[in-house]
Amino acid sequence: MPGFPTNGAASSPARRDKYLMGECVRRAGLRAVKQQECRVWRGDAANFVSELGVREDDPAGPWCVLKPTKSAGTDGVFISKTVKDARECFDKILGAANVFGESNQTVLVQEFLKGTEYVIDSVSLEGQHKCVAIWEYDKRPCNGAQFVYFGMRLYQSADGARERTMVDYVHKVIDALGVRHGPTHAEVMWLDGEGAPCLVEVGCRPHGGEGTFVDLVEPVIGYSKISVMLDAFDKAYRFKRLPNLPEKFEGGSMEVDLVSRQEGVLAGYPLLGQVKRLRSFHTIEIKTPLGARLEKTVDFMTTPGCINLVHRDRRVVEEDRAWIERAQEEGRFYALADPGLLKAQSKSHGHPETSQYYMSPARPPERQATA
C-alpha cells in the first residue's frame, strides 16, 4: 500500500522457507544450522544423515532433526538418533499435511543443536532493531514425544552477557533477511559446545499465544511487543528512546503449559480453585473443555491449556510452576469420566450428560524413562 513502509519482496521466500532462511544466514557469515532440503530418502536424505555422523544402530550420537520445510511450532519435528529412526521419520513427514493443511513436498534434515532454546522478540523501524523481551523455552521429552512444551519464562541472566550476545546475533540475522520494519519472533539455540547462539528459525510476526504474552511482560518490563509496535507506527520518538534490549528488571513471569499424561473423557479440573489462589496466578486458558476428550500431550496442539504466572518475586513463580507440574505428574490435576457410566448413558440417552459424569479417581501414571 502506498505510503506504508515494507520489507520488500526480494527476501520474502527466505523469511518463510526454513531451508532458504538457513542458507541466507550462512551467506551472511553467521552461524547457521547444517542442513539439506530433501525430496527422497535414497541418495538424498540418506547421504546427508550419514554426513552428519548419525550411526546405523548406535543412538549415542550425533543425532539429526527432521521437520517439514514449511510449518510452525513443533508440528512434524522429530529427533532421530539412528539412521533407521531417520528413515521412519522421513516417511512420516513427506506427503503428510502440515499444521497449515499443506502437503509436505520436502523434508528438512538438520544437525541436532544441543543446548537451551530461547526466543528473542524484536520490533524494527527503518532498520533499527529493538529487542523487547527474551524468553527461555522449557521443552522436554514426554509421552513418547521429544519436544513437549512445558512452558516459557521471561529470561534474564545475572550479568546480561548471554542476552547481549543473542540479541546482537539475531539482529544481524534479521538484517540478512531484509527486515527493516515490523515485529520478529526469533528462536535460537544457545549451543552447549560452542557457547554461542545458532538460529532455529525466525518468524516475521508478533509473538503468538493469542496475545497473552502482553500481560506477562508489561507488569515486569513496562512495555510489550504490541505497545512498541504501536509506538513504531504512531510515536516513533518513543521507539527510538527504548534501549536495544530490556534493562535489568525485578520480578518474573511464565507461561506454564499443561501437560497431560492421562487420556479419556474429561470430567473436571478439580484443582482449579487452588490454582487461582496461587500467589503468582494471573490468568488461565482452558483448551480442553469438560466433556471433550483429554489426550496425552505430545505437542503444542494437544496441551489442555496454559496458566500464566506473574509475581514481583521470580522465586514465587518457580514455586507455583513446580506445584502445577507436580499435581499433573501425580494424576491429581484432571478428573476423567468413568468409561462404564459413559457407555451406559450413551445407550440409554444417545449421548452422555457432562454434568452427571462420575469423576473416577485419577491414578498417578507410570513414569517414563526419558532420553
mmCIF file of C-alpha atoms in Angstrom:
data_model
loop_
_atom_site.group_PDB
_atom_site.id
_atom_site.type_symbol
_atom_site.label_atom_id
_atom_site.label_comp_id
_atom_site.label_asym_id
_atom_site.label_seq_id
_atom_site.Cartn_x
_atom_site.Cartn_y
_atom_site.Cartn_z
ATOM 1 C CA MET A 1 0.000 0.000 0.000
ATOM 2 C CA PRO A 2 1.459 3.404 -0.963
ATOM 3 C CA GLY A 3 2.787 5.433 1.945
ATOM 4 C CA PHE A 4 3.409 2.479 4.247
ATOM 5 C CA PRO A 5 6.898 1.064 4.827
ATOM 6 C CA THR A 6 7.522 -2.543 3.815
ATOM 7 C CA ASN A 7 10.372 -5.030 3.843
ATOM 8 C CA GLY A 8 10.020 -5.581 0.110
ATOM 9 C CA ALA A 9 9.518 -8.893 -1.638
ATOM 10 C CA ALA A 10 13.092 -9.770 -2.605
ATOM 11 C CA SER A 11 13.786 -11.758 0.580
ATOM 12 C CA SER A 12 10.220 -12.921 1.210
ATOM 13 C CA PRO A 13 10.920 -16.588 0.326
ATOM 14 C CA ALA A 14 13.797 -16.728 2.833
ATOM 15 C CA ARG A 15 11.571 -15.241 5.514
ATOM 16 C CA ARG A 16 9.131 -18.139 5.130
ATOM 17 C CA ASP A 17 11.040 -21.194 3.869
ATOM 18 C CA LYS A 18 13.234 -22.642 6.625
ATOM 19 C CA TYR A 19 15.838 -24.021 4.254
ATOM 20 C CA LEU A 20 16.242 -20.752 2.346
ATOM 21 C CA MET A 21 16.334 -18.917 5.660
ATOM 22 C CA GLY A 22 19.232 -21.001 6.948
ATOM 23 C CA GLU A 23 21.193 -20.588 3.725
ATOM 24 C CA CYS A 24 20.623 -16.822 3.741
ATOM 25 C CA VAL A 25 22.006 -16.653 7.285
ATOM 26 C CA ARG A 26 25.013 -18.769 6.279
ATOM 27 C CA ARG A 27 25.812 -16.494 3.329
ATOM 28 C CA ALA A 28 25.860 -13.557 5.732
ATOM 29 C CA GLY A 29 28.760 -15.216 7.578
ATOM 30 C CA LEU A 30 26.690 -16.101 10.644
ATOM 31 C CA ARG A 31 26.469 -19.443 12.447
ATOM 32 C CA ALA A 32 23.760 -21.440 10.721
ATOM 33 C CA VAL A 33 22.473 -24.963 11.157
ATOM 34 C CA LYS A 34 23.929 -27.635 8.869
ATOM 35 C CA GLN A 35 21.016 -28.728 6.715
ATOM 36 C CA GLN A 36 19.723 -30.148 3.472
ATOM 37 C CA GLU A 37 16.277 -29.991 1.880
ATOM 38 C CA CYS A 38 15.382 -33.480 0.676
ATOM 39 C CA ARG A 39 12.732 -34.821 -1.689
ATOM 40 C CA VAL A 40 13.632 -38.514 -1.486
ATOM 41 C CA TRP A 41 15.323 -40.703 1.080
ATOM 42 C CA ARG A 42 17.644 -42.816 -1.062
ATOM 43 C CA GLY A 43 20.737 -40.965 -2.231
ATOM 44 C CA ASP A 44 19.442 -37.659 -0.847
ATOM 45 C CA ALA A 45 18.408 -37.669 2.800
ATOM 46 C CA ALA A 46 20.275 -40.927 3.481
ATOM 47 C CA ASN A 47 23.609 -39.488 2.316
ATOM 48 C CA PHE A 48 23.228 -36.289 4.324
ATOM 49 C CA VAL A 49 22.239 -38.149 7.502
ATOM 50 C CA SER A 50 25.419 -40.172 7.068
ATOM 51 C CA GLU A 51 27.471 -36.989 6.585
ATOM 52 C CA LEU A 52 26.137 -35.669 9.893
ATOM 53 C CA GLY A 53 27.625 -38.715 11.584
ATOM 54 C CA VAL A 54 24.359 -40.413 12.551
ATOM 55 C CA ARG A 55 25.046 -44.109 13.081
ATOM 56 C CA GLU A 56 23.130 -47.071 11.773
ATOM 57 C CA ASP A 57 22.147 -48.623 15.101
ATOM 58 C CA ASP A 58 24.051 -46.707 17.799
ATOM 59 C CA PRO A 59 21.994 -43.897 19.429
ATOM 60 C CA ALA A 60 24.986 -42.461 21.272
ATOM 61 C CA GLY A 61 25.184 -39.602 18.762
ATOM 62 C CA PRO A 62 25.489 -37.444 16.773
ATOM 63 C CA TRP A 63 21.756 -37.096 16.108
ATOM 64 C CA CYS A 64 19.752 -35.264 13.455
ATOM 65 C CA VAL A 65 16.466 -33.380 13.243
ATOM 66 C CA LEU A 66 13.812 -33.861 10.562
ATOM 67 C CA LYS A 67 10.948 -31.423 10.012
ATOM 68 C CA PRO A 68 8.632 -30.101 7.290
ATOM 69 C CA THR A 69 10.295 -27.321 5.304
ATOM 70 C CA LYS A 70 7.227 -25.136 5.817
ATOM 71 C CA SER A 71 5.428 -25.442 9.119
ATOM 72 C CA ALA A 72 5.194 -23.895 12.582
ATOM 73 C CA GLY A 73 5.751 -24.775 16.225
ATOM 74 C CA THR A 74 6.701 -28.387 16.874
ATOM 75 C CA ASP A 75 4.492 -29.678 14.040
ATOM 76 C CA GLY A 76 6.151 -32.715 12.476
ATOM 77 C CA VAL A 77 9.513 -32.170 14.183
ATOM 78 C CA PHE A 78 11.481 -35.309 15.084
ATOM 79 C CA ILE A 79 14.843 -36.067 16.652
ATOM 80 C CA SER A 80 16.398 -39.142 15.081
ATOM 81 C CA LYS A 81 19.127 -40.960 16.963
ATOM 82 C CA THR A 82 19.880 -43.624 14.347
ATOM 83 C CA VAL A 83 19.665 -43.954 10.578
ATOM 84 C CA LYS A 84 16.705 -46.317 10.996
ATOM 85 C CA ASP A 85 14.876 -43.709 13.078
ATOM 86 C CA ALA A 86 15.629 -41.047 10.487
ATOM 87 C CA ARG A 87 14.190 -43.155 7.656
ATOM 88 C CA GLU A 88 10.968 -43.792 9.589
ATOM 89 C CA CYS A 89 10.563 -40.097 10.462
ATOM 90 C CA PHE A 90 11.262 -39.048 6.878
ATOM 91 C CA ASP A 91 8.438 -41.281 5.648
ATOM 92 C CA LYS A 92 6.060 -39.838 8.278
ATOM 93 C CA ILE A 93 6.712 -36.252 7.193
ATOM 94 C CA LEU A 94 6.868 -36.490 3.398
ATOM 95 C CA GLY A 95 3.414 -36.092 1.874
ATOM 96 C CA ALA A 96 1.677 -35.543 5.217
ATOM 97 C CA ALA A 97 -0.369 -32.397 5.846
ATOM 98 C CA ASN A 98 1.352 -29.806 7.999
ATOM 99 C CA VAL A 99 -0.331 -27.562 10.574
ATOM 100 C CA PHE A 100 -1.468 -25.213 7.775
ATOM 101 C CA GLY A 101 -3.135 -28.037 5.845
ATOM 102 C CA GLU A 102 -0.457 -28.061 3.134
ATOM 103 C CA SER A 103 1.111 -31.296 1.914
ATOM 104 C CA ASN A 104 4.809 -31.601 2.791
ATOM 105 C CA GLN A 105 6.635 -31.741 -0.531
ATOM 106 C CA THR A 106 10.115 -31.788 1.030
ATOM 107 C CA VAL A 107 11.722 -32.704 4.336
ATOM 108 C CA LEU A 108 14.352 -30.556 6.017
ATOM 109 C CA VAL A 109 17.165 -32.617 7.554
ATOM 110 C CA GLN A 110 19.355 -30.715 10.009
ATOM 111 C CA GLU A 111 22.090 -31.254 12.533
ATOM 112 C CA PHE A 112 20.830 -31.644 16.099
ATOM 113 C CA LEU A 113 21.584 -28.448 18.015
ATOM 114 C CA LYS A 114 22.288 -29.332 21.635
ATOM 115 C CA GLY A 115 21.650 -26.569 24.115
ATOM 116 C CA THR A 116 18.985 -24.288 25.576
ATOM 117 C CA GLU A 117 16.399 -22.671 23.312
ATOM 118 C CA TYR A 118 15.424 -19.018 23.606
ATOM 119 C CA VAL A 119 13.063 -16.589 21.908
ATOM 120 C CA ILE A 120 14.219 -13.100 21.012
ATOM 121 C CA ASP A 121 11.243 -10.813 20.402
ATOM 122 C CA SER A 122 12.105 -7.638 18.496
ATOM 123 C CA VAL A 123 10.487 -4.725 16.701
ATOM 124 C CA SER A 124 12.185 -2.849 13.852
ATOM 125 C CA LEU A 125 11.767 0.624 12.414
ATOM 126 C CA GLU A 126 13.773 1.938 9.454
ATOM 127 C CA GLY A 127 16.411 -0.759 10.013
ATOM 128 C CA GLN A 128 16.812 -0.036 13.726
ATOM 129 C CA HIS A 129 16.024 -3.073 15.858
ATOM 130 C CA LYS A 130 14.846 -3.150 19.482
ATOM 131 C CA CYS A 131 14.683 -6.375 21.482
ATOM 132 C CA VAL A 132 11.592 -6.100 23.671
ATOM 133 C CA ALA A 133 11.695 -9.444 25.525
ATOM 134 C CA ILE A 134 13.721 -12.643 25.819
ATOM 135 C CA TRP A 135 12.116 -15.954 26.746
ATOM 136 C CA GLU A 136 13.614 -19.280 27.758
ATOM 137 C CA TYR A 137 11.759 -22.326 26.452
ATOM 138 C CA ASP A 138 11.114 -25.344 28.639
ATOM 139 C CA LYS A 139 10.768 -28.336 26.280
ATOM 140 C CA ARG A 140 11.189 -31.929 27.458
ATOM 141 C CA PRO A 141 10.512 -35.476 26.305
ATOM 142 C CA CYS A 142 7.110 -36.750 27.498
ATOM 143 C CA ASN A 143 4.529 -39.338 26.449
ATOM 144 C CA GLY A 144 6.897 -40.711 23.823
ATOM 145 C CA ALA A 145 7.280 -37.303 22.127
ATOM 146 C CA GLN A 146 10.598 -35.487 22.031
ATOM 147 C CA PHE A 147 9.599 -31.804 22.043
ATOM 148 C CA VAL A 148 6.766 -31.159 24.504
ATOM 149 C CA TYR A 149 6.231 -27.562 25.638
ATOM 150 C CA PHE A 150 6.194 -27.289 29.421
ATOM 151 C CA GLY A 151 6.285 -23.520 29.232
ATOM 152 C CA MET A 152 8.409 -20.451 28.719
ATOM 153 C CA ARG A 153 9.770 -17.993 31.254
ATOM 154 C CA LEU A 154 10.803 -14.369 30.869
ATOM 155 C CA TYR A 155 14.587 -14.598 30.805
ATOM 156 C CA GLN A 156 17.273 -12.532 32.467
ATOM 157 C CA SER A 157 20.758 -13.693 33.424
ATOM 158 C CA ALA A 158 22.857 -12.343 36.286
ATOM 159 C CA ASP A 159 25.286 -10.338 34.144
ATOM 160 C CA GLY A 160 23.358 -9.921 30.881
ATOM 161 C CA ALA A 161 26.213 -11.308 28.771
ATOM 162 C CA ARG A 162 24.204 -14.093 27.133
ATOM 163 C CA GLU A 163 21.342 -11.722 26.293
ATOM 164 C CA ARG A 164 23.676 -9.214 24.623
ATOM 165 C CA THR A 165 25.304 -11.935 22.522
ATOM 166 C CA MET A 166 21.983 -13.438 21.409
ATOM 167 C CA VAL A 167 20.409 -10.066 20.597
ATOM 168 C CA ASP A 168 23.421 -8.942 18.553
ATOM 169 C CA TYR A 169 23.332 -12.225 16.628
ATOM 170 C CA VAL A 170 19.560 -12.138 15.976
ATOM 171 C CA HIS A 171 19.623 -8.557 14.780
ATOM 172 C CA LYS A 172 22.331 -9.476 12.278
ATOM 173 C CA VAL A 173 20.115 -12.380 11.179
ATOM 174 C CA ILE A 174 17.113 -10.171 10.502
ATOM 175 C CA ASP A 175 19.375 -7.709 8.680
ATOM 176 C CA ALA A 176 20.426 -10.602 6.442
ATOM 177 C CA LEU A 177 16.754 -11.426 5.829
ATOM 178 C CA GLY A 178 15.999 -7.879 4.764
ATOM 179 C CA VAL A 179 13.832 -6.966 7.754
ATOM 180 C CA ARG A 180 13.706 -3.199 8.289
ATOM 181 C CA HIS A 181 10.209 -2.765 9.676
ATOM 182 C CA GLY A 182 7.849 -4.649 11.952
ATOM 183 C CA PRO A 183 7.968 -7.469 14.501
ATOM 184 C CA THR A 184 10.145 -10.587 14.531
ATOM 185 C CA HIS A 185 9.944 -13.688 16.710
ATOM 186 C CA ALA A 186 13.311 -15.489 16.585
ATOM 187 C CA GLU A 187 14.061 -18.888 18.110
ATOM 188 C CA VAL A 188 17.727 -19.532 18.770
ATOM 189 C CA MET A 189 19.677 -22.320 20.420
ATOM 190 C CA TRP A 190 22.460 -21.439 22.823
ATOM 191 C CA LEU A 191 24.907 -24.189 21.892
ATOM 192 C CA ASP A 192 26.446 -26.058 24.801
ATOM 193 C CA GLY A 193 29.646 -26.923 22.980
ATOM 194 C CA GLU A 194 30.241 -23.514 21.423
ATOM 195 C CA GLY A 195 28.924 -21.001 23.948
ATOM 196 C CA ALA A 196 27.238 -19.155 21.098
ATOM 197 C CA PRO A 197 23.769 -18.864 19.517
ATOM 198 C CA CYS A 198 22.516 -20.516 16.360
ATOM 199 C CA LEU A 199 19.230 -19.738 14.631
ATOM 200 C CA VAL A 200 16.444 -22.303 14.723
ATOM 201 C CA GLU A 201 14.049 -20.088 12.786
ATOM 202 C CA VAL A 202 12.581 -16.592 12.797
ATOM 203 C CA GLY A 203 9.027 -15.541 12.052
ATOM 204 C CA CYS A 204 8.326 -12.006 10.818
ATOM 205 C CA ARG A 205 5.320 -11.668 13.081
ATOM 206 C CA PRO A 206 4.336 -10.815 16.651
ATOM 207 C CA HIS A 207 4.751 -13.334 19.451
ATOM 208 C CA GLY A 208 1.911 -15.888 19.304
ATOM 209 C CA GLY A 209 -0.238 -17.274 22.104
ATOM 210 C CA GLU A 210 -3.241 -15.078 21.277
ATOM 211 C CA GLY A 211 -1.548 -12.062 22.846
ATOM 212 C CA THR A 212 -1.370 -13.464 26.378
ATOM 213 C CA PHE A 213 2.331 -12.579 26.472
ATOM 214 C CA VAL A 214 1.362 -8.915 26.854
ATOM 215 C CA ASP A 215 0.166 -9.491 30.411
ATOM 216 C CA LEU A 216 3.368 -11.410 31.156
ATOM 217 C CA VAL A 217 5.780 -8.655 30.154
ATOM 218 C CA GLU A 218 4.115 -5.305 30.803
ATOM 219 C CA PRO A 219 3.930 -5.681 34.636
ATOM 220 C CA VAL A 220 7.598 -6.717 34.700
ATOM 221 C CA ILE A 221 9.371 -4.833 31.874
ATOM 222 C CA GLY A 222 6.930 -1.950 31.481
ATOM 223 C CA TYR A 223 6.193 -2.394 27.785
ATOM 224 C CA SER A 224 5.383 -5.180 25.350
ATOM 225 C CA LYS A 225 5.841 -6.069 21.720
ATOM 226 C CA ILE A 226 2.360 -4.748 20.936
ATOM 227 C CA SER A 227 2.891 -1.382 22.639
ATOM 228 C CA VAL A 228 6.252 -0.962 20.896
ATOM 229 C CA MET A 229 4.737 -1.886 17.511
ATOM 230 C CA LEU A 230 2.122 0.819 18.028
ATOM 231 C CA ASP A 231 4.784 3.343 19.032
ATOM 232 C CA ALA A 232 6.829 2.493 15.935
ATOM 233 C CA PHE A 233 3.768 3.267 13.816
ATOM 234 C CA ASP A 234 2.411 6.307 15.664
ATOM 235 C CA LYS A 235 5.088 7.697 18.025
ATOM 236 C CA ALA A 236 8.487 6.889 16.554
ATOM 237 C CA TYR A 237 10.285 9.044 19.136
ATOM 238 C CA ARG A 238 9.183 6.626 21.877
ATOM 239 C CA PHE A 239 10.524 3.701 19.884
ATOM 240 C CA LYS A 240 13.902 5.391 19.406
ATOM 241 C CA ARG A 241 14.218 6.098 23.144
ATOM 242 C CA LEU A 242 13.972 2.409 24.054
ATOM 243 C CA PRO A 243 17.149 0.512 24.992
ATOM 244 C CA ASN A 244 18.381 -2.081 22.486
ATOM 245 C CA LEU A 245 17.282 -4.778 24.941
ATOM 246 C CA PRO A 246 15.280 -4.595 28.183
ATOM 247 C CA GLU A 247 17.144 -3.157 31.135
ATOM 248 C CA LYS A 248 17.530 -5.010 34.422
ATOM 249 C CA PHE A 249 14.125 -5.798 35.891
ATOM 250 C CA GLU A 250 12.715 -7.277 39.067
ATOM 251 C CA GLY A 251 10.063 -9.948 39.206
ATOM 252 C CA GLY A 252 9.297 -12.848 36.954
ATOM 253 C CA SER A 253 6.621 -14.288 34.722
ATOM 254 C CA MET A 254 5.988 -17.586 32.997
ATOM 255 C CA GLU A 255 3.526 -19.369 30.776
ATOM 256 C CA VAL A 256 3.045 -22.859 32.204
ATOM 257 C CA ASP A 257 1.721 -25.191 29.509
ATOM 258 C CA LEU A 258 -0.404 -28.013 30.862
ATOM 259 C CA VAL A 259 0.939 -31.483 30.071
ATOM 260 C CA SER A 260 -1.463 -34.383 30.443
ATOM 261 C CA ARG A 261 -0.173 -37.889 30.982
ATOM 262 C CA GLN A 262 -3.731 -39.224 31.100
ATOM 263 C CA GLU A 263 -6.351 -39.745 28.411
ATOM 264 C CA GLY A 264 -10.113 -40.176 28.389
ATOM 265 C CA VAL A 265 -13.273 -38.080 28.556
ATOM 266 C CA LEU A 266 -12.591 -35.062 30.748
ATOM 267 C CA ALA A 267 -14.982 -34.698 33.693
ATOM 268 C CA GLY A 268 -13.326 -31.879 35.585
ATOM 269 C CA TYR A 269 -10.345 -29.832 36.715
ATOM 270 C CA PRO A 270 -10.608 -30.456 40.465
ATOM 271 C CA LEU A 271 -7.654 -28.238 41.411
ATOM 272 C CA LEU A 272 -8.607 -25.052 39.565
ATOM 273 C CA GLY A 273 -9.703 -23.376 42.784
ATOM 274 C CA GLN A 274 -6.269 -23.949 44.280
ATOM 275 C CA VAL A 275 -4.576 -22.806 41.074
ATOM 276 C CA LYS A 276 -6.405 -19.487 41.227
ATOM 277 C CA ARG A 277 -5.218 -18.979 44.814
ATOM 278 C CA LEU A 278 -1.552 -19.357 43.911
ATOM 279 C CA ARG A 279 0.377 -16.202 44.761
ATOM 280 C CA SER A 280 1.583 -15.663 41.191
ATOM 281 C CA PHE A 281 -1.613 -16.696 39.389
ATOM 282 C CA HIS A 282 -2.638 -14.240 36.681
ATOM 283 C CA THR A 283 -4.773 -15.902 34.017
ATOM 284 C CA ILE A 284 -5.686 -19.327 32.721
ATOM 285 C CA GLU A 285 -6.677 -20.577 29.277
ATOM 286 C CA ILE A 286 -8.550 -23.877 29.034
ATOM 287 C CA LYS A 287 -8.361 -25.537 25.616
ATOM 288 C CA THR A 288 -9.932 -28.885 26.519
ATOM 289 C CA PRO A 289 -13.486 -28.283 27.835
ATOM 290 C CA LEU A 290 -15.450 -30.630 30.062
ATOM 291 C CA GLY A 291 -16.926 -33.479 28.086
ATOM 292 C CA ALA A 292 -14.203 -33.371 25.460
ATOM 293 C CA ARG A 293 -11.539 -35.999 25.085
ATOM 294 C CA LEU A 294 -8.360 -35.351 27.035
ATOM 295 C CA GLU A 295 -5.366 -36.532 25.033
ATOM 296 C CA LYS A 296 -1.878 -37.270 26.255
ATOM 297 C CA THR A 297 0.143 -34.169 25.460
ATOM 298 C CA VAL A 298 2.664 -34.777 22.688
ATOM 299 C CA ASP A 299 2.893 -31.302 21.135
ATOM 300 C CA PHE A 300 1.585 -27.754 21.477
ATOM 301 C CA MET A 301 -1.675 -28.726 19.762
ATOM 302 C CA THR A 302 -2.557 -31.330 22.412
ATOM 303 C CA THR A 303 -1.919 -29.255 25.517
ATOM 304 C CA PRO A 304 -5.145 -28.930 27.581
ATOM 305 C CA GLY A 305 -4.365 -25.269 28.279
ATOM 306 C CA CYS A 306 -1.924 -22.932 29.940
ATOM 307 C CA ILE A 307 -1.585 -20.958 33.157
ATOM 308 C CA ASN A 308 0.112 -17.571 33.224
ATOM 309 C CA LEU A 309 2.063 -16.647 36.339
ATOM 310 C CA VAL A 310 3.375 -13.168 37.269
ATOM 311 C CA HIS A 311 4.939 -12.004 40.541
ATOM 312 C CA ARG A 312 7.405 -9.412 41.768
ATOM 313 C CA ASP A 313 9.493 -12.266 43.198
ATOM 314 C CA ARG A 314 10.551 -14.754 40.492
ATOM 315 C CA ARG A 315 11.115 -17.452 43.125
ATOM 316 C CA VAL A 316 7.369 -17.443 43.807
ATOM 317 C CA VAL A 317 6.721 -18.014 40.095
ATOM 318 C CA GLU A 318 9.035 -21.038 40.074
ATOM 319 C CA GLU A 319 7.470 -22.481 43.240
ATOM 320 C CA ASP A 320 3.975 -22.207 41.758
ATOM 321 C CA ARG A 321 5.152 -23.723 38.464
ATOM 322 C CA ALA A 322 6.593 -26.691 40.360
ATOM 323 C CA TRP A 323 3.301 -27.199 42.240
ATOM 324 C CA ILE A 324 1.292 -27.265 38.989
ATOM 325 C CA GLU A 325 3.701 -29.746 37.402
ATOM 326 C CA ARG A 326 3.733 -31.997 40.459
ATOM 327 C CA ALA A 327 -0.082 -32.120 40.583
ATOM 328 C CA GLN A 328 -0.138 -33.295 36.961
ATOM 329 C CA GLU A 329 2.624 -35.863 37.459
ATOM 330 C CA GLU A 330 0.734 -37.326 40.426
ATOM 331 C CA GLY A 331 -2.505 -37.592 38.426
ATOM 332 C CA ARG A 332 -4.456 -35.119 40.605
ATOM 333 C CA PHE A 333 -4.992 -32.316 38.096
ATOM 334 C CA TYR A 334 -7.547 -33.982 35.782
ATOM 335 C CA ALA A 335 -10.672 -35.996 36.591
ATOM 336 C CA LEU A 336 -11.816 -38.470 33.980
ATOM 337 C CA ALA A 337 -15.304 -39.799 33.370
ATOM 338 C CA ASP A 338 -15.965 -43.408 34.286
ATOM 339 C CA PRO A 339 -15.947 -45.398 30.988
ATOM 340 C CA GLY A 340 -18.644 -47.797 32.195
ATOM 341 C CA LEU A 341 -21.010 -44.972 33.123
ATOM 342 C CA LEU A 342 -20.397 -43.250 29.790
ATOM 343 C CA LYS A 343 -21.277 -46.415 27.914
ATOM 344 C CA ALA A 344 -24.467 -46.896 29.906
ATOM 345 C CA GLN A 345 -25.533 -43.262 29.388
ATOM 346 C CA SER A 346 -24.794 -43.488 25.684
ATOM 347 C CA LYS A 347 -27.083 -46.493 25.338
ATOM 348 C CA SER A 348 -29.934 -45.005 27.350
ATOM 349 C CA HIS A 349 -29.808 -41.351 26.244
ATOM 350 C CA GLY A 350 -27.914 -41.374 22.990
ATOM 351 C CA HIS A 351 -25.253 -39.106 24.462
ATOM 352 C CA PRO A 352 -23.629 -38.685 27.879
ATOM 353 C CA GLU A 353 -24.592 -35.829 30.169
ATOM 354 C CA THR A 354 -21.461 -33.933 31.191
ATOM 355 C CA SER A 355 -22.942 -32.817 34.496
ATOM 356 C CA GLN A 356 -23.550 -36.426 35.522
ATOM 357 C CA TYR A 357 -20.046 -37.671 34.851
ATOM 358 C CA TYR A 358 -18.597 -39.728 37.645
ATOM 359 C CA MET A 359 -15.137 -38.416 38.390
ATOM 360 C CA SER A 360 -13.084 -41.554 38.669
ATOM 361 C CA PRO A 361 -10.069 -41.304 40.969
ATOM 362 C CA ALA A 362 -7.043 -40.359 38.940
ATOM 363 C CA ARG A 363 -4.163 -42.745 39.326
ATOM 364 C CA PRO A 364 -0.604 -41.493 39.022
ATOM 365 C CA PRO A 365 0.643 -42.506 35.590
ATOM 366 C CA GLU A 366 3.658 -44.727 35.285
ATOM 367 C CA ARG A 367 6.810 -42.700 34.983
ATOM 368 C CA GLN A 368 8.504 -42.966 31.619
ATOM 369 C CA ALA A 369 12.224 -43.053 31.158
ATOM 370 C CA THR A 370 13.478 -40.097 29.142
ATOM 371 C CA ALA A 371 16.483 -39.885 26.918
#
